[in-house]
Short mmCIF file of C-alpha atoms and ligand atoms in Angstrom, two decimals:
data_model
loop_
_atom_site.label_atom_id
_atom_site.label_comp_id
_atom_site.label_asym_id
_atom_site.label_seq_id
_atom_site.Cartn_x
_atom_site.Cartn_y
_atom_site.Cartn_z
CA MET A 1 107.97 116.41 75.26
CA ALA A 2 105.37 113.64 75.31
CA VAL A 3 105.02 112.18 78.78
CA SER A 4 104.53 108.43 78.26
CA LYS A 5 104.60 107.26 81.91
CA THR A 6 102.14 104.38 82.48
CA HIS A 7 101.49 103.98 78.75
CA PRO A 8 102.81 100.94 76.86
CA PRO A 9 105.69 100.92 74.38
CA GLY A 10 103.15 100.77 71.54
CA ALA A 11 101.90 104.26 72.51
CA VAL A 12 105.45 105.53 72.17
CA ARG A 13 105.98 103.78 68.82
CA GLU A 14 102.69 105.42 67.52
CA ALA A 15 103.73 108.95 68.63
CA PHE A 16 107.16 108.39 67.20
CA ALA A 17 105.71 107.37 63.86
CA ALA A 18 103.73 110.67 63.96
CA GLY A 19 107.06 112.57 64.42
CA GLN A 20 107.43 112.89 68.21
CA ARG A 21 110.98 112.37 69.33
CA HIS A 22 111.17 113.52 73.01
CA PHE A 23 109.52 111.36 75.64
CA GLY A 24 109.25 111.80 79.41
CA GLU A 25 109.11 109.08 82.11
CA ASN A 26 108.72 109.24 85.88
CA TYR A 27 109.34 105.65 87.18
CA VAL A 28 112.76 104.27 86.58
CA GLN A 29 111.94 100.55 86.41
CA GLU A 30 109.05 101.15 84.12
CA ALA A 31 111.17 103.36 81.89
CA LEU A 32 114.06 100.91 81.57
CA ALA A 33 111.70 98.08 80.61
CA LYS A 34 110.11 100.41 77.99
CA MET A 35 113.47 101.39 76.62
CA ASP A 36 114.40 97.70 76.21
CA ALA A 37 111.07 97.03 74.49
CA LEU A 38 111.86 99.95 72.13
CA ALA A 39 115.52 99.28 71.57
CA GLY A 40 116.70 100.72 68.36
CA LEU A 41 114.08 103.45 68.21
CA PRO A 42 116.08 106.78 68.32
CA VAL A 43 114.08 108.38 71.02
CA THR A 44 115.35 111.15 73.32
CA TRP A 45 114.44 110.04 76.88
CA HIS A 46 113.76 112.62 79.63
CA PHE A 47 113.56 111.57 83.28
CA ILE A 48 111.03 113.88 84.97
CA GLY A 49 110.22 111.99 88.22
CA ALA A 50 111.57 112.35 91.77
CA LEU A 51 114.99 110.78 91.83
CA GLN A 52 116.41 108.77 94.62
CA GLY A 53 120.14 108.27 95.02
CA ASN A 54 119.91 104.51 94.50
CA LYS A 55 118.40 105.00 91.01
CA ALA A 56 120.89 107.70 89.89
CA LYS A 57 123.23 105.15 88.27
CA ALA A 58 120.53 103.69 86.06
CA VAL A 59 119.17 107.11 85.14
CA ALA A 60 122.58 108.47 84.25
CA ALA A 61 123.30 105.44 82.11
CA ARG A 62 120.00 105.29 80.13
CA PHE A 63 118.45 108.70 79.96
CA ASP A 64 119.43 111.80 77.83
CA TRP A 65 117.93 114.44 80.16
CA VAL A 66 116.95 114.74 83.83
CA HIS A 67 114.61 117.54 84.78
CA GLY A 68 114.11 117.19 88.53
CA VAL A 69 117.54 117.86 89.95
CA ASP A 70 117.08 119.66 93.26
CA ARG A 71 120.07 118.56 95.33
CA GLU A 72 123.78 118.74 95.01
CA ARG A 73 124.14 115.16 96.02
CA ILE A 74 121.94 113.89 93.24
CA ALA A 75 123.81 115.98 90.72
CA GLU A 76 127.11 114.58 91.94
CA LEU A 77 125.80 111.01 91.65
CA LEU A 78 124.43 111.54 88.14
CA SER A 79 127.69 113.04 87.04
CA ARG A 80 129.84 110.25 88.55
CA HIS A 81 127.68 107.57 87.01
CA ARG A 82 127.35 109.08 83.52
CA PRO A 83 129.16 106.61 81.30
CA ALA A 84 132.34 108.08 79.68
CA GLY A 85 131.30 107.14 76.16
CA LEU A 86 128.15 109.25 76.32
CA ALA A 87 127.66 112.98 75.88
CA PRO A 88 127.10 114.77 79.24
CA LEU A 89 123.58 114.36 80.71
CA GLU A 90 121.35 117.27 79.99
CA VAL A 91 120.14 118.71 83.33
CA CYS A 92 117.43 121.08 84.45
CA VAL A 93 117.34 122.29 88.04
CA GLU A 94 113.90 122.04 89.54
CA VAL A 95 112.52 125.04 91.32
CA ASN A 96 109.51 124.83 93.68
CA ILE A 97 107.43 127.64 92.06
CA SER A 98 104.14 126.64 93.66
CA ARG A 99 105.73 126.80 97.17
CA GLU A 100 103.91 123.61 98.12
CA ALA A 101 105.76 121.78 100.83
CA THR A 102 105.10 118.39 99.23
CA LYS A 103 106.68 119.37 95.87
CA GLY A 104 110.33 118.85 94.99
CA GLY A 105 112.61 121.63 93.93
CA VAL A 106 114.86 124.29 95.42
CA ALA A 107 113.47 127.60 96.60
CA PRO A 108 113.67 130.22 93.84
CA GLY A 109 116.48 132.03 95.54
CA GLU A 110 118.68 128.87 95.61
CA ALA A 111 118.54 128.01 91.94
CA LEU A 112 121.65 129.86 90.90
CA ALA A 113 123.91 128.14 93.41
CA LEU A 114 122.76 124.68 92.35
CA ALA A 115 122.94 125.70 88.69
CA ARG A 116 126.60 126.64 89.17
CA ARG A 117 127.24 123.39 90.80
CA VAL A 118 125.59 121.44 88.02
CA ALA A 119 127.45 123.44 85.32
CA ALA A 120 130.77 122.54 87.06
CA LEU A 121 130.27 118.75 87.00
CA PRO A 122 131.97 116.95 84.12
CA GLY A 123 129.26 114.37 83.43
CA LEU A 124 126.44 116.99 83.33
CA ARG A 125 125.44 119.93 81.09
CA PHE A 126 123.28 122.60 82.68
CA ARG A 127 120.35 123.42 80.31
CA GLY A 128 117.90 125.36 82.46
CA LEU A 129 115.08 125.17 84.96
CA MET A 130 111.98 123.02 85.49
CA GLY A 131 108.95 123.81 87.43
CA MET A 132 105.40 122.66 88.16
CA ALA A 133 102.65 125.17 88.91
CA SER A 134 99.85 124.72 91.40
CA PRO A 135 97.55 121.94 90.13
CA SER A 136 94.42 123.88 90.76
CA GLY A 137 95.65 127.44 90.12
CA GLU A 138 93.71 130.21 88.43
CA PRO A 139 95.27 131.41 85.15
CA ALA A 140 96.59 134.55 86.77
CA ARG A 141 98.28 132.55 89.55
CA LEU A 142 99.66 130.03 87.06
CA ARG A 143 101.20 132.83 85.03
CA ALA A 144 102.69 134.37 88.25
CA GLU A 145 104.29 131.07 89.21
CA PHE A 146 105.70 130.42 85.70
CA ALA A 147 106.96 133.97 85.72
CA VAL A 148 109.04 133.16 88.81
CA LEU A 149 110.85 130.36 86.89
CA ARG A 150 111.42 132.63 83.85
CA ARG A 151 112.91 135.36 86.05
CA GLU A 152 115.11 132.81 87.81
CA LEU A 153 116.46 131.67 84.45
CA GLU A 154 117.10 135.24 83.38
CA ALA A 155 119.05 135.82 86.64
CA ILE A 156 121.10 132.71 85.99
CA ARG A 157 121.94 133.88 82.49
CA ALA A 158 122.78 137.36 83.86
CA ALA A 159 125.22 135.66 86.21
CA GLY A 160 127.02 134.29 83.25
CA LEU A 161 125.80 130.64 82.89
CA ALA A 162 124.65 129.35 79.61
CA ALA A 163 121.05 128.05 79.70
CA ASP A 164 118.34 127.64 76.99
CA THR A 165 115.62 125.62 78.62
CA LEU A 166 112.45 126.52 80.52
CA SER A 167 110.75 123.23 81.13
CA MET A 168 107.26 124.21 82.30
CA GLY A 169 103.61 123.47 81.33
CA MET A 170 101.56 120.32 81.38
CA SER A 171 98.22 119.32 79.81
CA HIS A 172 96.10 121.71 81.90
CA ASP A 173 98.43 124.68 82.07
CA TRP A 174 100.55 124.71 78.92
CA ARG A 175 98.97 127.88 77.63
CA GLU A 176 100.02 129.92 80.63
CA ALA A 177 103.50 128.35 80.57
CA LEU A 178 103.94 129.20 76.88
CA ALA A 179 102.84 132.72 77.51
CA GLU A 180 105.59 133.05 80.15
CA GLY A 181 108.31 131.73 77.82
CA ALA A 182 108.32 127.95 78.18
CA THR A 183 110.68 126.30 75.72
CA MET A 184 109.69 122.76 76.58
CA LEU A 185 106.17 121.57 77.52
CA ARG A 186 105.70 118.25 79.23
CA ILE A 187 102.38 116.90 77.95
CA GLY A 188 100.94 113.52 78.98
CA THR A 189 97.15 113.34 79.13
CA ALA A 190 96.49 115.62 76.26
CA ILE A 191 98.53 113.41 73.99
CA PHE A 192 97.96 109.82 75.38
CA GLY A 193 94.65 110.20 77.23
CA ALA A 194 94.04 109.57 80.97
CA ARG A 195 96.46 107.41 82.84
CA GLY A 196 95.41 104.31 84.91
CA GLY A 197 96.91 104.09 88.37
CA HIS A 198 99.72 101.75 87.44
CA ALA A 199 103.03 101.84 85.71
CA TRP A 200 103.32 99.83 82.51
CA ARG A 201 105.40 96.68 82.85
CA PRO A 202 106.26 93.92 80.45
CA ALA A 203 104.19 90.70 80.75
CA GLY A 204 105.45 88.53 83.57
CA ALA A 205 107.61 91.28 85.24
CA VAL A 206 107.29 92.43 88.83
CA GLY A 207 106.76 96.14 88.58
CA GLU A 208 106.95 99.18 90.86
CA ALA A 209 103.80 101.03 91.87
CA ALA A 210 103.01 104.23 90.09
C1 LIG B 1 103.04 113.40 84.63
C2 LIG B 1 103.86 114.61 84.54
C3 LIG B 1 103.62 115.50 83.42
C4 LIG B 1 102.43 115.37 82.45
O1 LIG B 1 101.24 115.69 83.04
P1 LIG B 1 99.83 115.73 82.21
O2 LIG B 1 98.94 116.42 83.10
O3 LIG B 1 99.42 114.32 81.94
O4 LIG B 1 100.13 116.37 80.92
C5 LIG B 1 104.42 116.53 83.33
N1 LIG B 1 105.42 116.77 84.18
C6 LIG B 1 105.69 115.96 85.27
C7 LIG B 1 106.78 116.26 86.09
C8 LIG B 1 104.91 114.88 85.35
O5 LIG B 1 105.12 114.10 86.49
#
């Protein structure tokens, strides 16, 4: 997945022309404006940011995947607001593998319960787990954290739930993630270059802060 947050629609178009189909966005308002600017381009859109309840309706209507589900309440809102004419929203449950208090995600031992809940909701399809490793971790620590996510997914499968996605690995740690079984890397900087501090917004629009 190419993480296009803060980058303009032209960057998405360019990557699409090179064969990239999956794109990730963190900020709802920025993403919706970008989708409008790219209307007609058959992109698969992934929401990878922290999701607030008041944005769940827009995310359920416009995205194909959501990677950061870590509360039953958000899962219920996404399911309820998924338009009936669309396929179920593809969902990964986020697990806090770095154990940083500031990060989202359920504790590793709680992933199965939330996965079961997601799998039972009609507007959602449970696909797997998402995690972010410590930003400054040594390779051995990164591998250990990614291994926690892999083992959680194995436990969920052993409990009888279908799941095929391990969403882990970013520009600085994708090698360790891949070595631990990642099936979907979320790469921003290494594809699009460094990000400025602000979300992209169409000319004349009032945007949200990145
Ligand atoms: C921004 C972001 C990425 C991409 O990070 P890079 O370091 O630019 O590759 C991946 N995952 C999440 C959840 C992000 O917010």
